[in-house]
Short mmCIF file of C-alpha atoms in Angstrom, two decimals:
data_model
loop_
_atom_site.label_atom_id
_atom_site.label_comp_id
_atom_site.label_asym_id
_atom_site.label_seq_id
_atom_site.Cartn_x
_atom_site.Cartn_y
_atom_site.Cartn_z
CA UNK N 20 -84.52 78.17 -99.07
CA UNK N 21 -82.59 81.66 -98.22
CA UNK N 22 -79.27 82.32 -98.79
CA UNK N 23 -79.02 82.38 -95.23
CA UNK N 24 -80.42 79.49 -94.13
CA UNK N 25 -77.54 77.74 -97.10
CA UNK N 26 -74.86 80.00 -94.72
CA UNK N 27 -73.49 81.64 -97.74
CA UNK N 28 -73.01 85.39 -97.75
CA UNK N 29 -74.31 87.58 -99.40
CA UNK N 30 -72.79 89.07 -102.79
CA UNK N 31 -70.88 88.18 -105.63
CA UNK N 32 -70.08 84.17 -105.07
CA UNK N 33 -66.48 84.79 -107.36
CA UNK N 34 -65.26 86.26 -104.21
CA UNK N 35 -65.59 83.26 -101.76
CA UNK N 36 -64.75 80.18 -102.62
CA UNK N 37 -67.09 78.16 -100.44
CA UNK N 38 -69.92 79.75 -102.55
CA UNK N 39 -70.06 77.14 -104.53
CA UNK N 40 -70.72 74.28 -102.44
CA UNK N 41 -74.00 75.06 -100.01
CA UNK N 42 -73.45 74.67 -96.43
CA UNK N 43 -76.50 72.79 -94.17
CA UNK N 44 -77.58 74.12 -91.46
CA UNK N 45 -75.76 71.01 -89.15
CA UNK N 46 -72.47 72.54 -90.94
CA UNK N 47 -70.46 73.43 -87.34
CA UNK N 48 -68.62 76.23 -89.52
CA UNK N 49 -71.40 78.19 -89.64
CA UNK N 50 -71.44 80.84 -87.20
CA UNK N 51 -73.83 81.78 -84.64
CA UNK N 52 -76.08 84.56 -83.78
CA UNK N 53 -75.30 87.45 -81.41
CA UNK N 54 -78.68 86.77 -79.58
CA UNK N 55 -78.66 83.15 -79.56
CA UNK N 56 -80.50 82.80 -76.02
CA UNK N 57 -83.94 83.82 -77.99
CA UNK N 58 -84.75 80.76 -79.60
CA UNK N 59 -85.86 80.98 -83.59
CA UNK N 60 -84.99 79.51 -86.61
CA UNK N 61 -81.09 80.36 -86.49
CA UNK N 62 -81.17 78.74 -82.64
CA UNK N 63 -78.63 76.08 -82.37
CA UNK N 64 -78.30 73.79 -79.34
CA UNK N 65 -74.66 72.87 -78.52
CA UNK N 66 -74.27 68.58 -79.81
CA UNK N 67 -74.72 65.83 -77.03
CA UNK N 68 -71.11 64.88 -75.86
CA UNK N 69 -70.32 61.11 -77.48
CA UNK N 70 -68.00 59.09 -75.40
CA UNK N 71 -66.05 57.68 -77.70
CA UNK N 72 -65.32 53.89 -77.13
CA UNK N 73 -61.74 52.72 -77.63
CA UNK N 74 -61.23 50.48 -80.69
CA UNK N 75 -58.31 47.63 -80.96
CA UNK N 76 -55.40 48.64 -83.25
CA UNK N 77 -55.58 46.73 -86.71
CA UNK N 78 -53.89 43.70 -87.15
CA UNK N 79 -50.45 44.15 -87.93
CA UNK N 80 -50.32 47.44 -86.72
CA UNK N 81 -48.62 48.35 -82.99
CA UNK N 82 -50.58 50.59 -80.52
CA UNK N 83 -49.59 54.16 -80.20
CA UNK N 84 -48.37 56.08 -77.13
CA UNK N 85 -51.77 57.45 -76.94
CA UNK N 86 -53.33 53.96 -77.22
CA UNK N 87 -54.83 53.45 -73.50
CA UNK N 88 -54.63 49.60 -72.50
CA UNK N 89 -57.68 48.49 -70.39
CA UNK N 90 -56.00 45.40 -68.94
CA UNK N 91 -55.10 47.08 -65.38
CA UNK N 92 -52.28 44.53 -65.71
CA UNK N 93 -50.44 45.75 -68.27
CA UNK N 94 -50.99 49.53 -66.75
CA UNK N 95 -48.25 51.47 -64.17
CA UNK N 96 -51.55 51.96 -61.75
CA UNK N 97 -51.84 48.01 -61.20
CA UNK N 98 -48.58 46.74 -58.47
CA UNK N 99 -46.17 44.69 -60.64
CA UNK N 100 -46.54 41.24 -57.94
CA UNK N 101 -42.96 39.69 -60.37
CA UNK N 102 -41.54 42.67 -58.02
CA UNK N 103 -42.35 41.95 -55.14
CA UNK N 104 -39.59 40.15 -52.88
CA UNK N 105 -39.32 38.45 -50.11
CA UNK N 106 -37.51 41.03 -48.26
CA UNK N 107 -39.99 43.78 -48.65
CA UNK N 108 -43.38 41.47 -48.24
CA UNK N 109 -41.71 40.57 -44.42
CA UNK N 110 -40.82 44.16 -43.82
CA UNK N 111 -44.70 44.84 -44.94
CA UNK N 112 -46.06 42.39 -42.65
CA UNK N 113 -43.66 43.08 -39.47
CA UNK N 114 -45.02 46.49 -39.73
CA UNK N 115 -48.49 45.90 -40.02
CA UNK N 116 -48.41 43.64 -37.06
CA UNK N 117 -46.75 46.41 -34.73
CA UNK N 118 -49.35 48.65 -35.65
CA UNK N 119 -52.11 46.42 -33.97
CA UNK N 120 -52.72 47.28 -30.34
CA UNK N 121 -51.39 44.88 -28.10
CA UNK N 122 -48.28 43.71 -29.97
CA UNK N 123 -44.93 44.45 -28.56
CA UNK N 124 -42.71 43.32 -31.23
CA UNK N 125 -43.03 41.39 -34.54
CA UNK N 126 -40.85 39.58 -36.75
CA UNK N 127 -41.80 37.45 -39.61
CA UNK N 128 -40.23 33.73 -39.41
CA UNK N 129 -40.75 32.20 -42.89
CA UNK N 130 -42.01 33.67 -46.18
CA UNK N 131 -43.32 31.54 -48.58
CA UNK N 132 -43.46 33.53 -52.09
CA UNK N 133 -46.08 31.91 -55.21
CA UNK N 134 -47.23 33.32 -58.01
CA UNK N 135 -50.00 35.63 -56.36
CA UNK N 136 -50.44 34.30 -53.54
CA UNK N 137 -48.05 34.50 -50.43
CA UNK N 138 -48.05 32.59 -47.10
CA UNK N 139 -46.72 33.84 -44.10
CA UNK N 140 -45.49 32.74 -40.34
CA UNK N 141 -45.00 35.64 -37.69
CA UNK N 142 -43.42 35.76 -34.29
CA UNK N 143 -44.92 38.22 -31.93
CA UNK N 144 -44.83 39.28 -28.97
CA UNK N 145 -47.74 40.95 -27.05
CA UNK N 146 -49.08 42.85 -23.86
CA UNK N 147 -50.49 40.91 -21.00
CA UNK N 148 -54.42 41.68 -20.46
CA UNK N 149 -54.91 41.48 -24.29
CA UNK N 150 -57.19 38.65 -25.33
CA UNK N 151 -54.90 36.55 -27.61
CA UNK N 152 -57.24 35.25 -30.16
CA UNK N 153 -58.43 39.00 -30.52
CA UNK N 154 -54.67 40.06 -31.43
CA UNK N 155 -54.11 37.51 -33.34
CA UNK N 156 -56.97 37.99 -35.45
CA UNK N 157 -56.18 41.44 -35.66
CA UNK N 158 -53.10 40.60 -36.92
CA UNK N 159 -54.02 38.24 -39.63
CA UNK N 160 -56.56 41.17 -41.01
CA UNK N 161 -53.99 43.81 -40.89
CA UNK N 162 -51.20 41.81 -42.50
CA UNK N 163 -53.33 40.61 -44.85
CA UNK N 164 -55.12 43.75 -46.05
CA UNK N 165 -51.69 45.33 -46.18
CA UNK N 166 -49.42 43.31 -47.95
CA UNK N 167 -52.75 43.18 -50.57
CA UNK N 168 -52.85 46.98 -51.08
CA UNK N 169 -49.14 47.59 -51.40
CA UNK N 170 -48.01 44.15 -53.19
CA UNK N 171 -51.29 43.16 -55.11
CA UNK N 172 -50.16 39.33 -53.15
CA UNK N 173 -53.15 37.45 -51.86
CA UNK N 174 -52.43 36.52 -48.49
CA UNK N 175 -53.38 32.77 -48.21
CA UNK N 176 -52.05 31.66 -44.55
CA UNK N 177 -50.83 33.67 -41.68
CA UNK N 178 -49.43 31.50 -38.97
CA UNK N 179 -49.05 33.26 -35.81
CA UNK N 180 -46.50 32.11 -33.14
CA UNK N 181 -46.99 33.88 -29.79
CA UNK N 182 -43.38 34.14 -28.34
CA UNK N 183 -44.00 35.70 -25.12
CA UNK N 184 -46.70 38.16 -23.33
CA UNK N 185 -45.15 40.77 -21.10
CA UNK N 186 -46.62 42.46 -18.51
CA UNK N 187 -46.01 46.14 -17.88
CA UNK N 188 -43.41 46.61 -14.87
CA UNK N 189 -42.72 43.19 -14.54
CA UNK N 190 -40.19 42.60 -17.04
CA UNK N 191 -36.81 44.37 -17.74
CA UNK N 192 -36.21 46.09 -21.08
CA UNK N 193 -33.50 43.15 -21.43
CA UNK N 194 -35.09 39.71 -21.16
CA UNK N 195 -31.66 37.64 -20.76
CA UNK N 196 -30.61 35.00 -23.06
CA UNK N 197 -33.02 33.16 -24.73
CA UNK N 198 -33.75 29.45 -23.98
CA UNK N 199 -32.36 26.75 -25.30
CA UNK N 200 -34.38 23.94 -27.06
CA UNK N 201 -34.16 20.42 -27.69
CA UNK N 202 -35.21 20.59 -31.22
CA UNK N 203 -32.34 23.36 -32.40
CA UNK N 204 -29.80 21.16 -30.94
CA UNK N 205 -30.98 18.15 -32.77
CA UNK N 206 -30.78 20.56 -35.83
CA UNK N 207 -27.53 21.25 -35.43
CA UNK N 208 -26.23 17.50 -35.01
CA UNK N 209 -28.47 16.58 -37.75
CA UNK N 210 -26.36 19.43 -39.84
CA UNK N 211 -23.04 18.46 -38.16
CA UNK N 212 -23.28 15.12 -39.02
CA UNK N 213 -24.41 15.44 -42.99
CA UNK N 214 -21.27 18.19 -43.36
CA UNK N 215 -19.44 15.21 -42.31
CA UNK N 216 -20.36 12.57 -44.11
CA UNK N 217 -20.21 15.25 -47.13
CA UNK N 218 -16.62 15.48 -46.09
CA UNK N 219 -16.00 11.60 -46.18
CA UNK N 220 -18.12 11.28 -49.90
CA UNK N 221 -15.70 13.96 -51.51
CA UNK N 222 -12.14 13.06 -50.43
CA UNK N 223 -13.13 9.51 -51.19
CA UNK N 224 -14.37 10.62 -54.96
CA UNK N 225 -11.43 12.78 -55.14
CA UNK N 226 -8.55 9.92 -54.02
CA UNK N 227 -10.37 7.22 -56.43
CA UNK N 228 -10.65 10.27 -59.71
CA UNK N 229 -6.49 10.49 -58.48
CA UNK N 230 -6.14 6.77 -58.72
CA UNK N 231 -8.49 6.34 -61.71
CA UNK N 232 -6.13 8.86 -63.26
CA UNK N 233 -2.28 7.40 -62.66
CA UNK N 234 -3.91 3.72 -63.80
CA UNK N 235 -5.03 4.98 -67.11
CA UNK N 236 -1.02 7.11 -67.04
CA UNK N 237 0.44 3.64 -65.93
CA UNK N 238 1.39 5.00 -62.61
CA UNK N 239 1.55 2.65 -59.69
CA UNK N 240 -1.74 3.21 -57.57
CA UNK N 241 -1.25 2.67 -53.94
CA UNK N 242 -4.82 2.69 -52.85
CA UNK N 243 -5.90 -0.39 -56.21
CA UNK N 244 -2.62 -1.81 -55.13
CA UNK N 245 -3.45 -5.15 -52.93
CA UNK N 246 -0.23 -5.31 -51.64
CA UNK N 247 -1.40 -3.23 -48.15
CA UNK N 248 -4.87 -2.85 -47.10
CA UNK N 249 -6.05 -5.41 -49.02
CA UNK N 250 -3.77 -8.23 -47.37
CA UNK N 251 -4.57 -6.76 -43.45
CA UNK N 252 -8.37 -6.79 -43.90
CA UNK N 253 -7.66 -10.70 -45.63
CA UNK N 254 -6.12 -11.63 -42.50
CA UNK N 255 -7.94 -9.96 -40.05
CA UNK N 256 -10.00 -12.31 -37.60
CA UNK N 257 -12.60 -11.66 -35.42
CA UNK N 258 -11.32 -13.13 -32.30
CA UNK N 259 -8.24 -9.79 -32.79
CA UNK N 260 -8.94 -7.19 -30.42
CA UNK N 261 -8.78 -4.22 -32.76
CA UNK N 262 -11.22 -5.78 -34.80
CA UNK N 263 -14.00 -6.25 -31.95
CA UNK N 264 -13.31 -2.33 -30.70
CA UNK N 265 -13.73 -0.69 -33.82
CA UNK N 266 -17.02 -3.14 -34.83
CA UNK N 267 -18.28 -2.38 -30.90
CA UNK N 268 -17.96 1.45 -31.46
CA UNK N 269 -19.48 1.47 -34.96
CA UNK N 270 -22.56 -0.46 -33.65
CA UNK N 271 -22.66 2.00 -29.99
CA UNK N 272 -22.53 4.97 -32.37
CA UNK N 273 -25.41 3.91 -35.00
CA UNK N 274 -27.34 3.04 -31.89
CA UNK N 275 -26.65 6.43 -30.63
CA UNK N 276 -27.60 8.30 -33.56
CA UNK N 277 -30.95 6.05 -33.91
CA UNK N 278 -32.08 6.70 -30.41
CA UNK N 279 -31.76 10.49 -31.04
CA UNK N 280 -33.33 10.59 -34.92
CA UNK N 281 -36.51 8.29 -33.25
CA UNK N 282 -36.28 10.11 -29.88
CA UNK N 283 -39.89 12.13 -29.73
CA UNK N 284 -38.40 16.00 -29.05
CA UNK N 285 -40.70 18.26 -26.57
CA UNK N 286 -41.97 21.19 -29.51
CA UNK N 287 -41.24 24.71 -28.42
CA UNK N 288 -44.83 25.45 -30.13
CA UNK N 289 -47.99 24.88 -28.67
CA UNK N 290 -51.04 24.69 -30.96
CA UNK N 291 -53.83 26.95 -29.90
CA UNK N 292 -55.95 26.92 -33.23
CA UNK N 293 -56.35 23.64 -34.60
CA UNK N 294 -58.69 25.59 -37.38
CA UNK N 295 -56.41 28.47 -38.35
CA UNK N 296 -52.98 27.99 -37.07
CA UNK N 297 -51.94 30.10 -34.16
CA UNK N 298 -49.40 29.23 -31.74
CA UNK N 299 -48.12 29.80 -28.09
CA UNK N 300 -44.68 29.33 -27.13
CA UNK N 301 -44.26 26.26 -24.36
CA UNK N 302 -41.85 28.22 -22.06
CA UNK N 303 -44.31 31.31 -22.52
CA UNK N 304 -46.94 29.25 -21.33
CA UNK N 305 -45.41 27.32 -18.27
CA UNK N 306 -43.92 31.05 -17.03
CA UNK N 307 -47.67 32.40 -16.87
CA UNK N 308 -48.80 29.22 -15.18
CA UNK N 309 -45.80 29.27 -12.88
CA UNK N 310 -46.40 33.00 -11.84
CA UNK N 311 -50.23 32.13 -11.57
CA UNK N 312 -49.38 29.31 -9.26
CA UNK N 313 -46.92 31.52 -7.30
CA UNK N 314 -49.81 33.69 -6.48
CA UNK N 315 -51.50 31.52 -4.18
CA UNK N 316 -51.00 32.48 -0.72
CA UNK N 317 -48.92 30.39 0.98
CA UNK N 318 -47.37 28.69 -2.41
CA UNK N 319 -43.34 28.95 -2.94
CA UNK N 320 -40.96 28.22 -5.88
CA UNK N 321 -43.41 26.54 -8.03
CA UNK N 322 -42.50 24.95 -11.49
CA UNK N 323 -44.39 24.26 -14.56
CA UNK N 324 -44.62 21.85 -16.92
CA UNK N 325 -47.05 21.91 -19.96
CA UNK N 326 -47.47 18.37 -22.15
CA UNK N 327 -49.65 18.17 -24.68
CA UNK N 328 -51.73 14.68 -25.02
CA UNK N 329 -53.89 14.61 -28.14
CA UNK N 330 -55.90 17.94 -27.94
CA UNK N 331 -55.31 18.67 -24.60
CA UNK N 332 -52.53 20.32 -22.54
CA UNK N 333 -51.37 18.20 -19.69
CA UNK N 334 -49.56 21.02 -17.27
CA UNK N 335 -48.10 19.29 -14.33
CA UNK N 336 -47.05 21.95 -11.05
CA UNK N 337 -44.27 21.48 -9.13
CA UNK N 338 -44.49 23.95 -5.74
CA UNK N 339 -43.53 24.01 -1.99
CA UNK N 340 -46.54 24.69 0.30
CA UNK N 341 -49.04 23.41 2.11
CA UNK N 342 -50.78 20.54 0.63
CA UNK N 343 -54.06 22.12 1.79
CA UNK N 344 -54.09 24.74 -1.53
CA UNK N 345 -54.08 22.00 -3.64
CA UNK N 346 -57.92 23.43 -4.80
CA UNK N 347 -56.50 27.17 -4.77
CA UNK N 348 -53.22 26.16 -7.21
CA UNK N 349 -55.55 24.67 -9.62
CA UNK N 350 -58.01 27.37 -9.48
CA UNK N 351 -55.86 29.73 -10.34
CA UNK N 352 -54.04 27.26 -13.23
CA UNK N 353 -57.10 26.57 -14.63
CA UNK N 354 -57.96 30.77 -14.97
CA UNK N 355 -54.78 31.61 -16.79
CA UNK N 356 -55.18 28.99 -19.05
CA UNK N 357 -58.86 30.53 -20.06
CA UNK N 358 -56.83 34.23 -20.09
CA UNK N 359 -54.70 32.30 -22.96
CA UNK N 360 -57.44 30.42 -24.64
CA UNK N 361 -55.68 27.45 -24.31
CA UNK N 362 -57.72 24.40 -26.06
CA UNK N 363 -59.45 21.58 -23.97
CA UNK N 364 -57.20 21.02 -21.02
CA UNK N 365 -56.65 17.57 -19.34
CA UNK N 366 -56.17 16.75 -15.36
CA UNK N 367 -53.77 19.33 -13.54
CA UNK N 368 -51.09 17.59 -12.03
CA UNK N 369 -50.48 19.11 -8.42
CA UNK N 370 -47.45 18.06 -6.57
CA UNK N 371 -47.00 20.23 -3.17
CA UNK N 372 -44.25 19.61 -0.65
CA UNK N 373 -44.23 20.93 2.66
CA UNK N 374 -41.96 23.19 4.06
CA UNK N 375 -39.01 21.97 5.84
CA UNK N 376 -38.76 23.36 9.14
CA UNK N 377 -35.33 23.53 10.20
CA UNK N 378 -34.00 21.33 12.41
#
């Protein structure tokens, strides 16, 4: 073998050290030829490129900065979900939902925040002449895909609560105040009336802690006393008039308070979907059927009622006309309910009174 081929120069070996060790011809220090395109014996081909796989850290020993984690968890590209608040996954999902054609206005109702998963219940309001189930489908998709890409959240449930639909030039920009329901009431006794017994429970721990407290300091105690109360409920009898009143109004106001707890409220919701939950708002629905009645010729002040027996929606019409376009009023009922894809709907109850001629 040359002198070459070992890569060592030529001359006196004193004068470089690397003389004395030969160099192979895989040695990467050795340098190349001018002409290296013509291929011969001093023709090297640049080396394959190695990807070089990533190796755990020995035990014992913490990962560098340069240390690359795989686990996309772990990694500022992956969305951090323990972030994610209620606040912003609404304000993701209210926008989303006003981006889909045919939605007026959205506002989320209730979040429900897990782990990684999220479930959601939307008000919205949409155009008239929009198929329903199509927005509302659209809706689920968009919020869904959304809140996924910019939360990492799964999106389990989307519940969908059509508040109103407006039609364009029919409706002013401000839609009055909104109406009152049965069930908010009840809420509101129901939260009047725990506040109160709360009330009653704490000044009656608080006067027997007082009490408790002068017994044990040998203070006289007016309320353990027996020398008051105690002696006028001893001697009370139930033939004395007080007595009867104040038993008769604590039995009229338990009765009271029963009737309303078991009193079946109207919903302000009507169930669309009984598969994937999408609603319709009650008095959105009876003001489409009442302006779809009022479209008959002939057909004055009509009113609307919608039920709901089992599965079906029971809508009942109230109207002033002649009893003749009792077919037409139902007609016309029946083809707003398929505009709303309203579920299997019962008998139509028509009620139309005559006009009063004046006398």
């Amino acid at each position: 073998m040359s002198r070459q081929q070992l890569g060592s120069r030529a001359g006196n070996g004193r004068d470089d050290p690397r003389a004395r060790r030969p160099r192979l011809a895989g040695d990467p220090t050795i340098r190349r030829r001018p002409r290296t395109d013509r291929a011969g014996r001093h023709h090297r081909l640049p080396p394959r490129p190695v990807a070089a796989r990533p190796s755990a850290p020995p035990v014992g020993v913490a990962a560098s900065a340069d240390t690359v984690d795989a686990n996309p968890r772990t990694t500022g590209t992956a969305p951090r979900r323990s972030t994610a608040e209620t606040a912003d996954v609404a304000r993701i999902a209210a926008h989303a939902a006003r981006q889909v054609p045919g939605v007026t206005d959205a506002h989320p109702a209730t979040v429900r925040l897990a782990d990684t998963t999220v479930g959601l219940d939307l008000h919205l309001v949409t155009t008239y002449g929009y198929s329903v189930p199509a927005v509302t489908e659209a809706v689920r998709i968009a919020v869904a895909d959304r809140v996924a890409a910019e939360t990492g959240l799964t999106v389990a449930a989307v519940t969908i609560t059509v508040d109103d639909l407006i039609v364009p030039g029919a409706y002013h920009a401000d839609p009055g105040p909104p109406a009152r329901r049965p069930e908010a009431g009840m809420r509101m006794v129901n939260r009047a009336a725990s506040a109160l017994l709360a009330v009653v429970l704490l000044v009656g721990g608080v006067l027997l802690a007082v009490q408790a407290l002068l017994v044990t300091l040998g203070r006289p105690a007016s309320l353990l006393a027996r020398t008051g109360w105690y002696d006028a409920l001893t001697n009370a009898r139930w033939h004395d008039p007080d007595v009867r009143t104040g038993a008769g109004a604590a039995i009229l106001s338990g009765l009271v308070i029963l009737v309303a707890q078991l009193r079946r409220w109207t919903p302000s919701r009507l169930r669309v979907d009984e598969r994937d939950g999408w609603h319709l708002r009650r008095r959105c629905v009876e003001r489409r059927l009442t302006d779809a009645a009022g479209t008959v010729p002939g057909v004055r002040r009509a009113r609307v009622r919608v039920r709901r027996r089992g599965d079906q929606w029971r809508p009942r019409v109230r109207a002033t006309g002649d009893p003749a376009a009792h077919a037409e009023v139902e007609f016309a009922v029946r083809q707003e309910l398929r505009r709303l894809a309203a579920p299997r709907t019962g008998r139509i109850e028509i009620r139309l009174l005559p006009h009063r001629r004046p006398a």
